[in-house]
PDB file of C-alpha atoms in Angstrom:
ATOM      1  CA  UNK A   1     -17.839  22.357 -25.218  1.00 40.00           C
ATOM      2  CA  UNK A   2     -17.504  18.797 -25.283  1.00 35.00           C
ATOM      3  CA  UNK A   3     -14.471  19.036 -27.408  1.00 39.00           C
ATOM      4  CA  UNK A   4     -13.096  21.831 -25.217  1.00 38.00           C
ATOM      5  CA  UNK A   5     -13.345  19.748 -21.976  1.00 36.00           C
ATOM      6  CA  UNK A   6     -11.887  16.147 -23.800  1.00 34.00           C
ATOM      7  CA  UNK A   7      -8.320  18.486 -24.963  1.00 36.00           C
ATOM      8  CA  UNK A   8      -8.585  19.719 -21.236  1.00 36.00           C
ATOM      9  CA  UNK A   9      -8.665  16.285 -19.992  1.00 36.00           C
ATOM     10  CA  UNK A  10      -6.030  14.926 -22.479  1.00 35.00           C
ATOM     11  CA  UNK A  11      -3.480  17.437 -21.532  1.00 36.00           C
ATOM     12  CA  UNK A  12      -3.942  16.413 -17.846  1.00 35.00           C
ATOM     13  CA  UNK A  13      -3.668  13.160 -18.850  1.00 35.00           C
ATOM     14  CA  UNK A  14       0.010  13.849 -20.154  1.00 35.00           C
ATOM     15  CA  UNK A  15       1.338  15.505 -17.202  1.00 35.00           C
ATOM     16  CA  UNK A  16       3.650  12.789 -15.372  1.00 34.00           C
ATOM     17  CA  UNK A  17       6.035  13.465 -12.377  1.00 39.00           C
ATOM     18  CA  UNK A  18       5.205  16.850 -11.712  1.00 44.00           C
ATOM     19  CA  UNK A  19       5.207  17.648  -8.054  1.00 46.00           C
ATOM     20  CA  UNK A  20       4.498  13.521  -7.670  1.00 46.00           C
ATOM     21  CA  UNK A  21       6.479  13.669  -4.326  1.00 56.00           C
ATOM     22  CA  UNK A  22       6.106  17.338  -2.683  1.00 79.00           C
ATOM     23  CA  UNK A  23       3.966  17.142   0.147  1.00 93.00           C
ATOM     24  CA  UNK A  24       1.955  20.078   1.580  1.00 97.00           C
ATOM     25  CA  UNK A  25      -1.596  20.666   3.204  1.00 97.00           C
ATOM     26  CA  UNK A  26      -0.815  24.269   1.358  1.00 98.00           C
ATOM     27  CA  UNK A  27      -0.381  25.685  -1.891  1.00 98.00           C
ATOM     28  CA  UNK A  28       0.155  28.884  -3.286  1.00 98.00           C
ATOM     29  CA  UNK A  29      -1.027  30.249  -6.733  1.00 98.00           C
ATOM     30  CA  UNK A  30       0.615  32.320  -9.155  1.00 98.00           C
ATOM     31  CA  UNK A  31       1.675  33.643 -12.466  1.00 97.00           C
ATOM     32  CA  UNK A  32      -0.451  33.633 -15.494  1.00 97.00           C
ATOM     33  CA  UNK A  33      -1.087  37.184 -15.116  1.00 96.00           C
ATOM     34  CA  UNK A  34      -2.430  36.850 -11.065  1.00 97.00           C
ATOM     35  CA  UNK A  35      -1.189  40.051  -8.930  1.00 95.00           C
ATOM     36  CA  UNK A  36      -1.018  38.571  -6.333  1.00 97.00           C
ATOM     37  CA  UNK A  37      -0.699  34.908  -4.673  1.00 98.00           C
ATOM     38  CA  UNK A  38      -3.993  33.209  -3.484  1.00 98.00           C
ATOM     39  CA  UNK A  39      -3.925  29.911  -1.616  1.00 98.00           C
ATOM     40  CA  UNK A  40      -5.208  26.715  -2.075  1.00 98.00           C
ATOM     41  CA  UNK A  41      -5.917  24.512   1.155  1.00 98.00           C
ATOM     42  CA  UNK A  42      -6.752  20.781   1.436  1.00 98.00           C
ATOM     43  CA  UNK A  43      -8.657  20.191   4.525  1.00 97.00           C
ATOM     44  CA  UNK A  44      -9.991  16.688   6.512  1.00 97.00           C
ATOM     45  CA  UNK A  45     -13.994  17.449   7.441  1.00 95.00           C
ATOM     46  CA  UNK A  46     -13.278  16.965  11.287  1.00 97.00           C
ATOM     47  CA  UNK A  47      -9.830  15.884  13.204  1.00 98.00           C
ATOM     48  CA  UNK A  48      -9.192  15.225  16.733  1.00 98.00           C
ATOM     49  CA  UNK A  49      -8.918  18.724  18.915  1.00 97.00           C
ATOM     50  CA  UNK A  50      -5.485  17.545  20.170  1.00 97.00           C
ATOM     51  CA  UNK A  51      -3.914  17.437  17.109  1.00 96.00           C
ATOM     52  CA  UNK A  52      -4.949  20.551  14.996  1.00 96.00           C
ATOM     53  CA  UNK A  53      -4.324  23.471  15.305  1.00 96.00           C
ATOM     54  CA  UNK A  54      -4.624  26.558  12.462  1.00 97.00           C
ATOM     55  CA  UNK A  55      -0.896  26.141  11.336  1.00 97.00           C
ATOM     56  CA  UNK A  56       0.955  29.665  11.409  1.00 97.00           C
ATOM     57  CA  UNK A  57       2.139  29.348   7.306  1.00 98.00           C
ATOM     58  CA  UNK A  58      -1.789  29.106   6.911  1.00 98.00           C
ATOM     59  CA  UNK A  59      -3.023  32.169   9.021  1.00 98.00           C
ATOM     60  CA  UNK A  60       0.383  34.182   7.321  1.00 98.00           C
ATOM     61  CA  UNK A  61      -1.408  33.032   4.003  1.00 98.00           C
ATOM     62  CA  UNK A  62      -5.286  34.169   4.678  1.00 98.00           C
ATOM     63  CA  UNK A  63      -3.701  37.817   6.328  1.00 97.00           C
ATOM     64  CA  UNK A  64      -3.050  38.030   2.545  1.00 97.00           C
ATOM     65  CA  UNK A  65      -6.490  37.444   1.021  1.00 98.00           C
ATOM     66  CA  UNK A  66      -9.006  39.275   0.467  1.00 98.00           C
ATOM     67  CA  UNK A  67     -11.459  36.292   0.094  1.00 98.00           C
ATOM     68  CA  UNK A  68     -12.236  32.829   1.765  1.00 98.00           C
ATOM     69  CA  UNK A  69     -13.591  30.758  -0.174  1.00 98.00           C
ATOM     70  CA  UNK A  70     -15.829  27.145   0.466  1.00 97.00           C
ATOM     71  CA  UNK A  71     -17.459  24.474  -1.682  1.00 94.00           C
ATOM     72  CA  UNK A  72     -20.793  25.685  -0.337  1.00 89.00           C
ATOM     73  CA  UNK A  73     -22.181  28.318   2.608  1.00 83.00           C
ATOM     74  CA  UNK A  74     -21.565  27.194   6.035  1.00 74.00           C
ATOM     75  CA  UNK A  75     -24.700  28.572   7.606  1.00 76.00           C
ATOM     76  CA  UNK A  76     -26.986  27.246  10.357  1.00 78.00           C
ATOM     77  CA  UNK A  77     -29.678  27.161   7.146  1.00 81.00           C
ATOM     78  CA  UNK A  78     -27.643  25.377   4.770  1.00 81.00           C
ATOM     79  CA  UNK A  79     -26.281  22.537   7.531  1.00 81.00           C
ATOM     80  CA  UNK A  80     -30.299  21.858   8.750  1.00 85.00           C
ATOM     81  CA  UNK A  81     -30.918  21.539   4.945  1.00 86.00           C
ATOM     82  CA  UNK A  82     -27.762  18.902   4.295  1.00 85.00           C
ATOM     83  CA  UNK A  83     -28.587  16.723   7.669  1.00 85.00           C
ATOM     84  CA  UNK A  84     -32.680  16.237   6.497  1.00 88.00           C
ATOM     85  CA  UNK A  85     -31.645  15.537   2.381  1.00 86.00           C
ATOM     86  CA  UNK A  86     -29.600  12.533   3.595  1.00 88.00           C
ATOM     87  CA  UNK A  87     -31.993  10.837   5.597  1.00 92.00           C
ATOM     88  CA  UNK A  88     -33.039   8.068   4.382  1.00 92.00           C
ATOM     89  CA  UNK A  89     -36.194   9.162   1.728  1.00 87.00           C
ATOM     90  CA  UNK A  90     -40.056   8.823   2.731  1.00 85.00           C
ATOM     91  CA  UNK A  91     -38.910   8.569   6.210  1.00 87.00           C
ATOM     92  CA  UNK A  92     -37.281   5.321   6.105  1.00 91.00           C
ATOM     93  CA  UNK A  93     -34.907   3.484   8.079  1.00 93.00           C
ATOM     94  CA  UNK A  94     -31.689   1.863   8.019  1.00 95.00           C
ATOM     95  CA  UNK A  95     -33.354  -1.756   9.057  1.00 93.00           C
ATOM     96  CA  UNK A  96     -33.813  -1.902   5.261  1.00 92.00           C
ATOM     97  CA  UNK A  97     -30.322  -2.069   4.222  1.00 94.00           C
ATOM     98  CA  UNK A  98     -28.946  -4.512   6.915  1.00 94.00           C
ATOM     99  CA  UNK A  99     -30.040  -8.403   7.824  1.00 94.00           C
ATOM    100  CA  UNK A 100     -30.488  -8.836  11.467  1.00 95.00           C
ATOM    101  CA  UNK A 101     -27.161  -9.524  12.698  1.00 94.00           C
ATOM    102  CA  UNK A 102     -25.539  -6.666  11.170  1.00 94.00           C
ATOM    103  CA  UNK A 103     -28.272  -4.439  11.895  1.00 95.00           C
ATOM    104  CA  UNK A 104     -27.850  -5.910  16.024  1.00 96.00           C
ATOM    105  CA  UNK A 105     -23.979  -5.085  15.831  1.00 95.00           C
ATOM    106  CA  UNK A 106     -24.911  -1.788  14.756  1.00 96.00           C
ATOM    107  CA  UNK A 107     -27.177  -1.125  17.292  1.00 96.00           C
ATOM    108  CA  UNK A 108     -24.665  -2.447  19.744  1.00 96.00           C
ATOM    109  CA  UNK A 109     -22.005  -0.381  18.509  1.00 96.00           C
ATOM    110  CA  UNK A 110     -24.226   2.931  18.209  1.00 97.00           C
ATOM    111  CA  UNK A 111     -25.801   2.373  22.218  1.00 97.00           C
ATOM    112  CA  UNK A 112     -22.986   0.950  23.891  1.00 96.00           C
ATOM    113  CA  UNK A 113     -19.384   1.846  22.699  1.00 95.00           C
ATOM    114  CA  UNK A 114     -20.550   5.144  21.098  1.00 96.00           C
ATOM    115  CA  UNK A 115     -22.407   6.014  23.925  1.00 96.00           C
ATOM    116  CA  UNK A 116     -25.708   6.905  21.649  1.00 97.00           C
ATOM    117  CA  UNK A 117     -29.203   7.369  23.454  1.00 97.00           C
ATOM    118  CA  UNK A 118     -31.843   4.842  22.603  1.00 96.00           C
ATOM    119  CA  UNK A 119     -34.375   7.855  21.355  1.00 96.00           C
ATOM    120  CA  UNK A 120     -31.237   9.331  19.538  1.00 97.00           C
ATOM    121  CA  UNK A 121     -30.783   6.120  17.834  1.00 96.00           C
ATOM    122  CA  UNK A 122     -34.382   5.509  17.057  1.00 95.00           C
ATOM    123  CA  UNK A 123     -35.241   9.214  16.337  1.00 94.00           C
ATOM    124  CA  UNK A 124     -31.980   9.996  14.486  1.00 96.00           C
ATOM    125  CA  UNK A 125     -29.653   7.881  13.564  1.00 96.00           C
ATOM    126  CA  UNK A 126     -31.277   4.602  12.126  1.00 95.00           C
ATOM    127  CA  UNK A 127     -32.489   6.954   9.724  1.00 95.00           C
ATOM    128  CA  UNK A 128     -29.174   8.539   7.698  1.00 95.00           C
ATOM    129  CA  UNK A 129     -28.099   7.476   4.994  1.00 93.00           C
ATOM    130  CA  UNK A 130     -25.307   4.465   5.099  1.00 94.00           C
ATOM    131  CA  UNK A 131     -22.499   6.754   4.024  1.00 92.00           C
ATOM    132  CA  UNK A 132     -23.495   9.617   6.332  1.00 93.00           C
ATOM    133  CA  UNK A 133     -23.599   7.031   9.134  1.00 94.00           C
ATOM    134  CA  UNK A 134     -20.002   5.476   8.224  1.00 94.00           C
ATOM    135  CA  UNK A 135     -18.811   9.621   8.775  1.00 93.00           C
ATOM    136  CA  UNK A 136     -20.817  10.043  11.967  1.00 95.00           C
ATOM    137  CA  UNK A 137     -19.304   6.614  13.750  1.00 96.00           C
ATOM    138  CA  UNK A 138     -16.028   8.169  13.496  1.00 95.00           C
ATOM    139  CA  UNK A 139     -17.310  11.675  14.686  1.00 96.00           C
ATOM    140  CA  UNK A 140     -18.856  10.194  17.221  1.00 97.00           C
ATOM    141  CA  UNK A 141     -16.065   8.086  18.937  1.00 97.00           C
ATOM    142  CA  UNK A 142     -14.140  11.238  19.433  1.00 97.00           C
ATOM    143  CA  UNK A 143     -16.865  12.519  21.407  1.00 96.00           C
ATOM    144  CA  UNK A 144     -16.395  16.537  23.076  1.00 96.00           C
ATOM    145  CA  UNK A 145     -12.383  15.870  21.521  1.00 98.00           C
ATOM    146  CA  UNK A 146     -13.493  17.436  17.508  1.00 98.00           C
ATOM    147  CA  UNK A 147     -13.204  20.346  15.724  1.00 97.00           C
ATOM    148  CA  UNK A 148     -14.616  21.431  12.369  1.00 96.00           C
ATOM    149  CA  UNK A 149     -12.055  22.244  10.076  1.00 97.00           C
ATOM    150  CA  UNK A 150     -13.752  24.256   8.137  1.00 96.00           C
ATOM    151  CA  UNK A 151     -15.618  26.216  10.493  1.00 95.00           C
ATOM    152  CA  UNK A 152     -12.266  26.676  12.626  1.00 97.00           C
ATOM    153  CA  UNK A 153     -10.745  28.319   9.357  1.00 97.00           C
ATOM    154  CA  UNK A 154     -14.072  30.471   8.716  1.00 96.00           C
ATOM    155  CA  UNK A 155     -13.343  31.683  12.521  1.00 96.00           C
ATOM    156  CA  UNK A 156      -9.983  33.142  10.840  1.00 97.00           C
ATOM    157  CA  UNK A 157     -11.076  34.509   7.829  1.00 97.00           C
ATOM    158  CA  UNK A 158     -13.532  36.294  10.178  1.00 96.00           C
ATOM    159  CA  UNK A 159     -10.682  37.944  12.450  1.00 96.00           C
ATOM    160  CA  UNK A 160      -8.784  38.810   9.308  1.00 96.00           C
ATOM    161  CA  UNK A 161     -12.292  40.452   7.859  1.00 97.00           C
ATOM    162  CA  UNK A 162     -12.044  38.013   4.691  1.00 98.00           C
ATOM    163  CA  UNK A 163     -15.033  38.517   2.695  1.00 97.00           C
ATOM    164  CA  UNK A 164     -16.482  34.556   2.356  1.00 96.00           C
ATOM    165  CA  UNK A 165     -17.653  32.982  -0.886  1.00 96.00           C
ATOM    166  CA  UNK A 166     -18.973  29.458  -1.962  1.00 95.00           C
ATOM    167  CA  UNK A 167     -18.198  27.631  -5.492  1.00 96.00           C
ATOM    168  CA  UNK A 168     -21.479  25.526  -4.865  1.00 90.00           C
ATOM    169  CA  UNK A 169     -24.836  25.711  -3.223  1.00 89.00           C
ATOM    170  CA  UNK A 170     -26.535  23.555  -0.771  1.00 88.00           C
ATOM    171  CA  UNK A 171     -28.859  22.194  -3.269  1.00 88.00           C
ATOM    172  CA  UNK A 172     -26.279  21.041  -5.562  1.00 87.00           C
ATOM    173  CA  UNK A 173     -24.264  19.373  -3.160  1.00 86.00           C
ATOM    174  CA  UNK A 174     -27.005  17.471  -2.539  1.00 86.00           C
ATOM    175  CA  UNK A 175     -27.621  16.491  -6.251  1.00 86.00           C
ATOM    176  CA  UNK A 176     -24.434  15.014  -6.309  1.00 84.00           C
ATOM    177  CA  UNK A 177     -24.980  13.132  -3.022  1.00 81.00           C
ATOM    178  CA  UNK A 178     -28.188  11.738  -4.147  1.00 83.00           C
ATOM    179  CA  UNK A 179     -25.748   9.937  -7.414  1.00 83.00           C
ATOM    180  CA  UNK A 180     -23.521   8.122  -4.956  1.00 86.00           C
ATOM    181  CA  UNK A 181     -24.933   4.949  -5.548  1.00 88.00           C
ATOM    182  CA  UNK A 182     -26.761   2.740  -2.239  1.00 89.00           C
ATOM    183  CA  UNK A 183     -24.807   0.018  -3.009  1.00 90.00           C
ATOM    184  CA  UNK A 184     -21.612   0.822  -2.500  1.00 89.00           C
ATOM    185  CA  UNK A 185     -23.001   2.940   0.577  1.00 91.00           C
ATOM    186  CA  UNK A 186     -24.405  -0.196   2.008  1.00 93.00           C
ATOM    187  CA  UNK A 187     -21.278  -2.136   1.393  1.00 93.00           C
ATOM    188  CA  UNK A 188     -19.398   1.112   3.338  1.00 92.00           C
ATOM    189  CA  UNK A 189     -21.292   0.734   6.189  1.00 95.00           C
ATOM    190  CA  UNK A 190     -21.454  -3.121   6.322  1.00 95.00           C
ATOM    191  CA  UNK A 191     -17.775  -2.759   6.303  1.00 93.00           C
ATOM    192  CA  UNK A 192     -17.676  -0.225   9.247  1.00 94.00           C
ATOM    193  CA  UNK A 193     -20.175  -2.295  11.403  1.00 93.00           C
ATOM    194  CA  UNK A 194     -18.285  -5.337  11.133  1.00 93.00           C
ATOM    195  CA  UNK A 195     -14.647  -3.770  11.189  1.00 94.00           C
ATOM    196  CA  UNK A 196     -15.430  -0.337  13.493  1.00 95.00           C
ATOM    197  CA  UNK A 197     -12.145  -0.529  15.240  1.00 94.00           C
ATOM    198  CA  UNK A 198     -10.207  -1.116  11.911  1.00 94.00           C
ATOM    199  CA  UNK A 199     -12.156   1.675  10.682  1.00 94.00           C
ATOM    200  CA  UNK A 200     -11.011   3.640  13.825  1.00 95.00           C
ATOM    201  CA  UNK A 201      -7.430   2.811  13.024  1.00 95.00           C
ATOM    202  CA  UNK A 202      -7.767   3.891   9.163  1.00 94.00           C
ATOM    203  CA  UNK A 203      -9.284   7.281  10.421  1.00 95.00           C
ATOM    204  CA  UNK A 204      -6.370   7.707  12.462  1.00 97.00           C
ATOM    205  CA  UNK A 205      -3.882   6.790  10.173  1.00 96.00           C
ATOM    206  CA  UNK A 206      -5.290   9.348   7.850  1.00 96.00           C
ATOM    207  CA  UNK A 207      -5.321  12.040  10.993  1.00 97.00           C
ATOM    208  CA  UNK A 208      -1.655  10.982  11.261  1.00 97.00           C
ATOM    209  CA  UNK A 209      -0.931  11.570   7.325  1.00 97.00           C
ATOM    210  CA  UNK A 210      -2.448  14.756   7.473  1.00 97.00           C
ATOM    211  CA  UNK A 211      -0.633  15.959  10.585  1.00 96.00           C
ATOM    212  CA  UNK A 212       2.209  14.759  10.562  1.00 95.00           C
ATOM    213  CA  UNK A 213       3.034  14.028   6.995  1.00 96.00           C
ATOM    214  CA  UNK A 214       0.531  16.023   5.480  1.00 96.00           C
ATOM    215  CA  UNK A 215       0.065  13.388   2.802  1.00 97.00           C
ATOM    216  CA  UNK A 216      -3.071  14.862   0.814  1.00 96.00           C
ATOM    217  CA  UNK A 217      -2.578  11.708  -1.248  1.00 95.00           C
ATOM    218  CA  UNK A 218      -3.113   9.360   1.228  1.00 96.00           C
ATOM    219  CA  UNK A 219      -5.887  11.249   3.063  1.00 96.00           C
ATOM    220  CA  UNK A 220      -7.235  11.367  -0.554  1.00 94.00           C
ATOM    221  CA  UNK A 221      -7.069   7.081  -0.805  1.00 93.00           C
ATOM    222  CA  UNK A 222      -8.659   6.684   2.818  1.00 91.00           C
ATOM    223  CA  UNK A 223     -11.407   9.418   1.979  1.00 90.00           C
ATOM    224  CA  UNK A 224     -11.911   6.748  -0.905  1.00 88.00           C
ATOM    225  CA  UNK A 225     -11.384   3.610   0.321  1.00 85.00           C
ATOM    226  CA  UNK A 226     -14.439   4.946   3.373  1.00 82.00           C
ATOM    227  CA  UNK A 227     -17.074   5.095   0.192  1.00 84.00           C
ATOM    228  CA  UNK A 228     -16.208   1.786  -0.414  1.00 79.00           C
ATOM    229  CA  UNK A 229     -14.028   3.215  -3.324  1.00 85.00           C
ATOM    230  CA  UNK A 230     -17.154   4.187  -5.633  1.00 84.00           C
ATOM    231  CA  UNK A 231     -15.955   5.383  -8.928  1.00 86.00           C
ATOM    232  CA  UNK A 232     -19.252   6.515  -9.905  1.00 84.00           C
ATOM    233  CA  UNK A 233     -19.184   8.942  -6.398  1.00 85.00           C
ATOM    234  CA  UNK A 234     -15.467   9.926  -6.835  1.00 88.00           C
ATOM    235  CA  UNK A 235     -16.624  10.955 -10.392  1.00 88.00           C
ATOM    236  CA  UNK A 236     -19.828  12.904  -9.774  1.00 86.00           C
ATOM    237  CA  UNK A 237     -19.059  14.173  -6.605  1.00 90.00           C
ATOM    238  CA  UNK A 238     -15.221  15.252  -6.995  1.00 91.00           C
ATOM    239  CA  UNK A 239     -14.180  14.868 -10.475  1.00 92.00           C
ATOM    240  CA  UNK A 240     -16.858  16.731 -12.161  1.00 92.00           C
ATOM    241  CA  UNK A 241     -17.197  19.471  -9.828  1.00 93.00           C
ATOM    242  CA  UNK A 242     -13.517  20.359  -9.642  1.00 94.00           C
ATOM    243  CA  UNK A 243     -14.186  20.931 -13.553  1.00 95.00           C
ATOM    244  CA  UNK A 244     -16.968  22.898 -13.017  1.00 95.00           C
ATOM    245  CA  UNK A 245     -15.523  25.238 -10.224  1.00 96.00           C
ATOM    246  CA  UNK A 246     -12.532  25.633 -12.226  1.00 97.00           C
ATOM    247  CA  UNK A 247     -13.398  29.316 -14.338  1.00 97.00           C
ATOM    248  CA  UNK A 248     -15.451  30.594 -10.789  1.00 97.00           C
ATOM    249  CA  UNK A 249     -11.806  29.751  -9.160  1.00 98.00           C
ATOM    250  CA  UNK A 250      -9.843  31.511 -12.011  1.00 97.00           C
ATOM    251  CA  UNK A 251     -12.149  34.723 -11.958  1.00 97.00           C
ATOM    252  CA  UNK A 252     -11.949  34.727  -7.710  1.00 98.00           C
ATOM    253  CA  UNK A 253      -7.985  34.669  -8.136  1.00 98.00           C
ATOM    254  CA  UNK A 254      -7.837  37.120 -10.551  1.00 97.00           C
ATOM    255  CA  UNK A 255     -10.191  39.366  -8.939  1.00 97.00           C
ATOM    256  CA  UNK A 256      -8.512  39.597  -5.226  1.00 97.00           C
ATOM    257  CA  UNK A 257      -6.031  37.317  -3.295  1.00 98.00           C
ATOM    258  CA  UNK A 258      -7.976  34.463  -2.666  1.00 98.00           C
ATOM    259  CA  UNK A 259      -7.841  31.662   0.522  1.00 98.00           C
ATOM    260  CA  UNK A 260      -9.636  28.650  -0.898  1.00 98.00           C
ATOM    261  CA  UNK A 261     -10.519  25.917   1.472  1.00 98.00           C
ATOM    262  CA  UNK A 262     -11.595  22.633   0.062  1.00 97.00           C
ATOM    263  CA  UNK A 263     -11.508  18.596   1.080  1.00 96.00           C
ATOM    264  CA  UNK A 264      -8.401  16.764   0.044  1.00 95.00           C
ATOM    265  CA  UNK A 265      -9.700  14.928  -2.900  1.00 94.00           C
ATOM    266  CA  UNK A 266     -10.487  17.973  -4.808  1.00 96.00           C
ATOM    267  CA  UNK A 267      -6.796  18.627  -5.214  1.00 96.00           C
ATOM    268  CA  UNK A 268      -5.337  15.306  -5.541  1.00 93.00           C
ATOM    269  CA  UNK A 269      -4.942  13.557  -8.357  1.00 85.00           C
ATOM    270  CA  UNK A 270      -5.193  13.815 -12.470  1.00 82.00           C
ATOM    271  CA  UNK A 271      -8.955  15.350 -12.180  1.00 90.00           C
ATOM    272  CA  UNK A 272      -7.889  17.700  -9.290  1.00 94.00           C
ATOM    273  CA  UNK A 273      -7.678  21.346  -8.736  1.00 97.00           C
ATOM    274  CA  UNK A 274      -3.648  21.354  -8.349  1.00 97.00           C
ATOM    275  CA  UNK A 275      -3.646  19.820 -11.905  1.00 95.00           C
ATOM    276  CA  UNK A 276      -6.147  21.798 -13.231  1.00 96.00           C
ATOM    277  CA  UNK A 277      -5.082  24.931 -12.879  1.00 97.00           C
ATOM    278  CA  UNK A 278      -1.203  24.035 -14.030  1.00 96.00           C
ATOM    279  CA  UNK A 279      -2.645  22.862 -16.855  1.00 95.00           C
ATOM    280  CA  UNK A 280      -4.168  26.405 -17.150  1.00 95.00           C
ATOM    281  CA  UNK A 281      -0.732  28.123 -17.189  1.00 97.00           C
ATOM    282  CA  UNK A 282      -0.763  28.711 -13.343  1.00 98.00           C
ATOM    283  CA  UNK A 283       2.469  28.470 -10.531  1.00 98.00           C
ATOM    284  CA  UNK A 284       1.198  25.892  -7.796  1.00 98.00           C
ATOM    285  CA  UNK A 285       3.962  25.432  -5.519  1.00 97.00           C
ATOM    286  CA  UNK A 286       3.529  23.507  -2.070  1.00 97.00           C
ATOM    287  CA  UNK A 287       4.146  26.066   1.241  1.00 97.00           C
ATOM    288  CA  UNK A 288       6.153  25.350   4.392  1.00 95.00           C
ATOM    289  CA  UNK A 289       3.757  24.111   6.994  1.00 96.00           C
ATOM    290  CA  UNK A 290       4.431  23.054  10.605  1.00 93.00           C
ATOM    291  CA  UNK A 291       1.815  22.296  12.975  1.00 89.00           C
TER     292      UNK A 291
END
């Protein structure tokens, strides 16, 4: 096995300039012995309402499927079991991670320009994790002006009677969180505290790249550059698990046209799904898209 994966890796390793300047937020797969065409999406978790809508190319590509697939369910189950595994464990708080100042400009920041209630704060907040909290700041300065990816595209599938499948479970999603090391969450957060509207301005940027330029790539680097660039997280929690879903992704395609909707860094880069399956023997060519 181990041998098996090291070739798989090596080969990836060779590819060089191979679709190193098309830019999509859509892909379609092919050949090696497919039927027919799935589709392979990269998605931001949230986005400003105002600036997303479900792209025509990508509702033209799901009337095709058969399947829509996620990295895990999307139920009201799984999300209440996500939001209390990254609390902080044995009911801590975020006090511990932060010296007084910090933790004052966070409070500040949370009550005041965020608009946060004191008991939310308190109750909630103060006790996610510091990665989870960097993601919420920027969720919570667009306020009622959000939408869910992910969910929006579930919506879809649902009009277009998709039957829905996940590569993952909830509980090993959470395994993976649990290796992103507290560290480089802390150092995230610090980062975000001290530098919110910078942090602002990076989300945006990556909105815009998305959007407008639909620059997978860069959303992938900002994605990154938000966990405080932890190898040891991009590794365990992308990396690894693209490898992993790789054969449940092959059988899905093979069995029906398949609509597969998954966060940018899973198909960017030398360890990503794009590369992957190429490597594998498969077409993946970027689609027209115009929001």
């Amino acid at each position: 096995m181990l041998s098996r994966l090291f070739t798989l890796l090596l080969t990836i390793s060779c590819i060089t300039g191979y679709g190193q300047n098309e830019k999509s937020i859509l892909y379609e797969v092919s050949g090696n012995g497919l039927e027919q065409s799935s589709y392979l999406m990269g998605i931001v978790n949230f986005l400003p309402a105002d600036q997303f809508k479900v792209p025509a190319a990508v509702k033209e590509a799901m009337s095709k499927c058969e399947v829509f697939v996620t990295k895990t369910d999307n139920d009201k189950k799984t999300q209440k079991k996500f939001t209390e595994a990254v609390k902080i464990p044995n009911n801590g708080w975020i006090n511990s991670y932060l010296t007084d100042d910090e933790l004052n400009q966070l409070r500040l920041l949370m009550l005041l320009d965020l608009e946060v209630k004191e008991h939310a704060y308190h109750d909630f907040y103060s006790r996610l994790q510091p990665i989870i909290l960097v993601t919420t700041t920027a969720a919570l300065h667009l306020k009622d002006n959000i939408v869910y990816t992910e969910q929006v595209l579930h919506d879809v599938a649902h009009q277009n009677k998709l039957k829905t499948e996940s590569l993952g479970t909830i509980q090993e999603e959470i395994e993976a969180f649990k290796k992103f090391p507290i560290e480089d969450q802390v150092e995230a957060l610090k980062y975000t505290v001290t530098n919110f509207y910078e942090h602002i301005n990076d989300y945006q940027n990556m909105v815009n790249a998305y959007v407008k330029d639909q620059d997978l790539e860069f959303v992938k680097n900002e994605t990154f550059k938000a966990t405080n660039e932890s190898q040891a997280f991009k590794t365990v929690y992308y990396d690894s698990r693209a490898l992993e879903w790789l054969p449940k992704i092959e059988k899905l395609m093979r069995d029906k046209p398949t609509f597969i909707a998954l966060g940018a860094p899973y198909l960017m880069g030398n360890v990503s799904l794009i590369q992957l399956l190429r490597t594998k023997g498969f077409d993946v060519k970027p689609v027209s898209v115009k929001f």
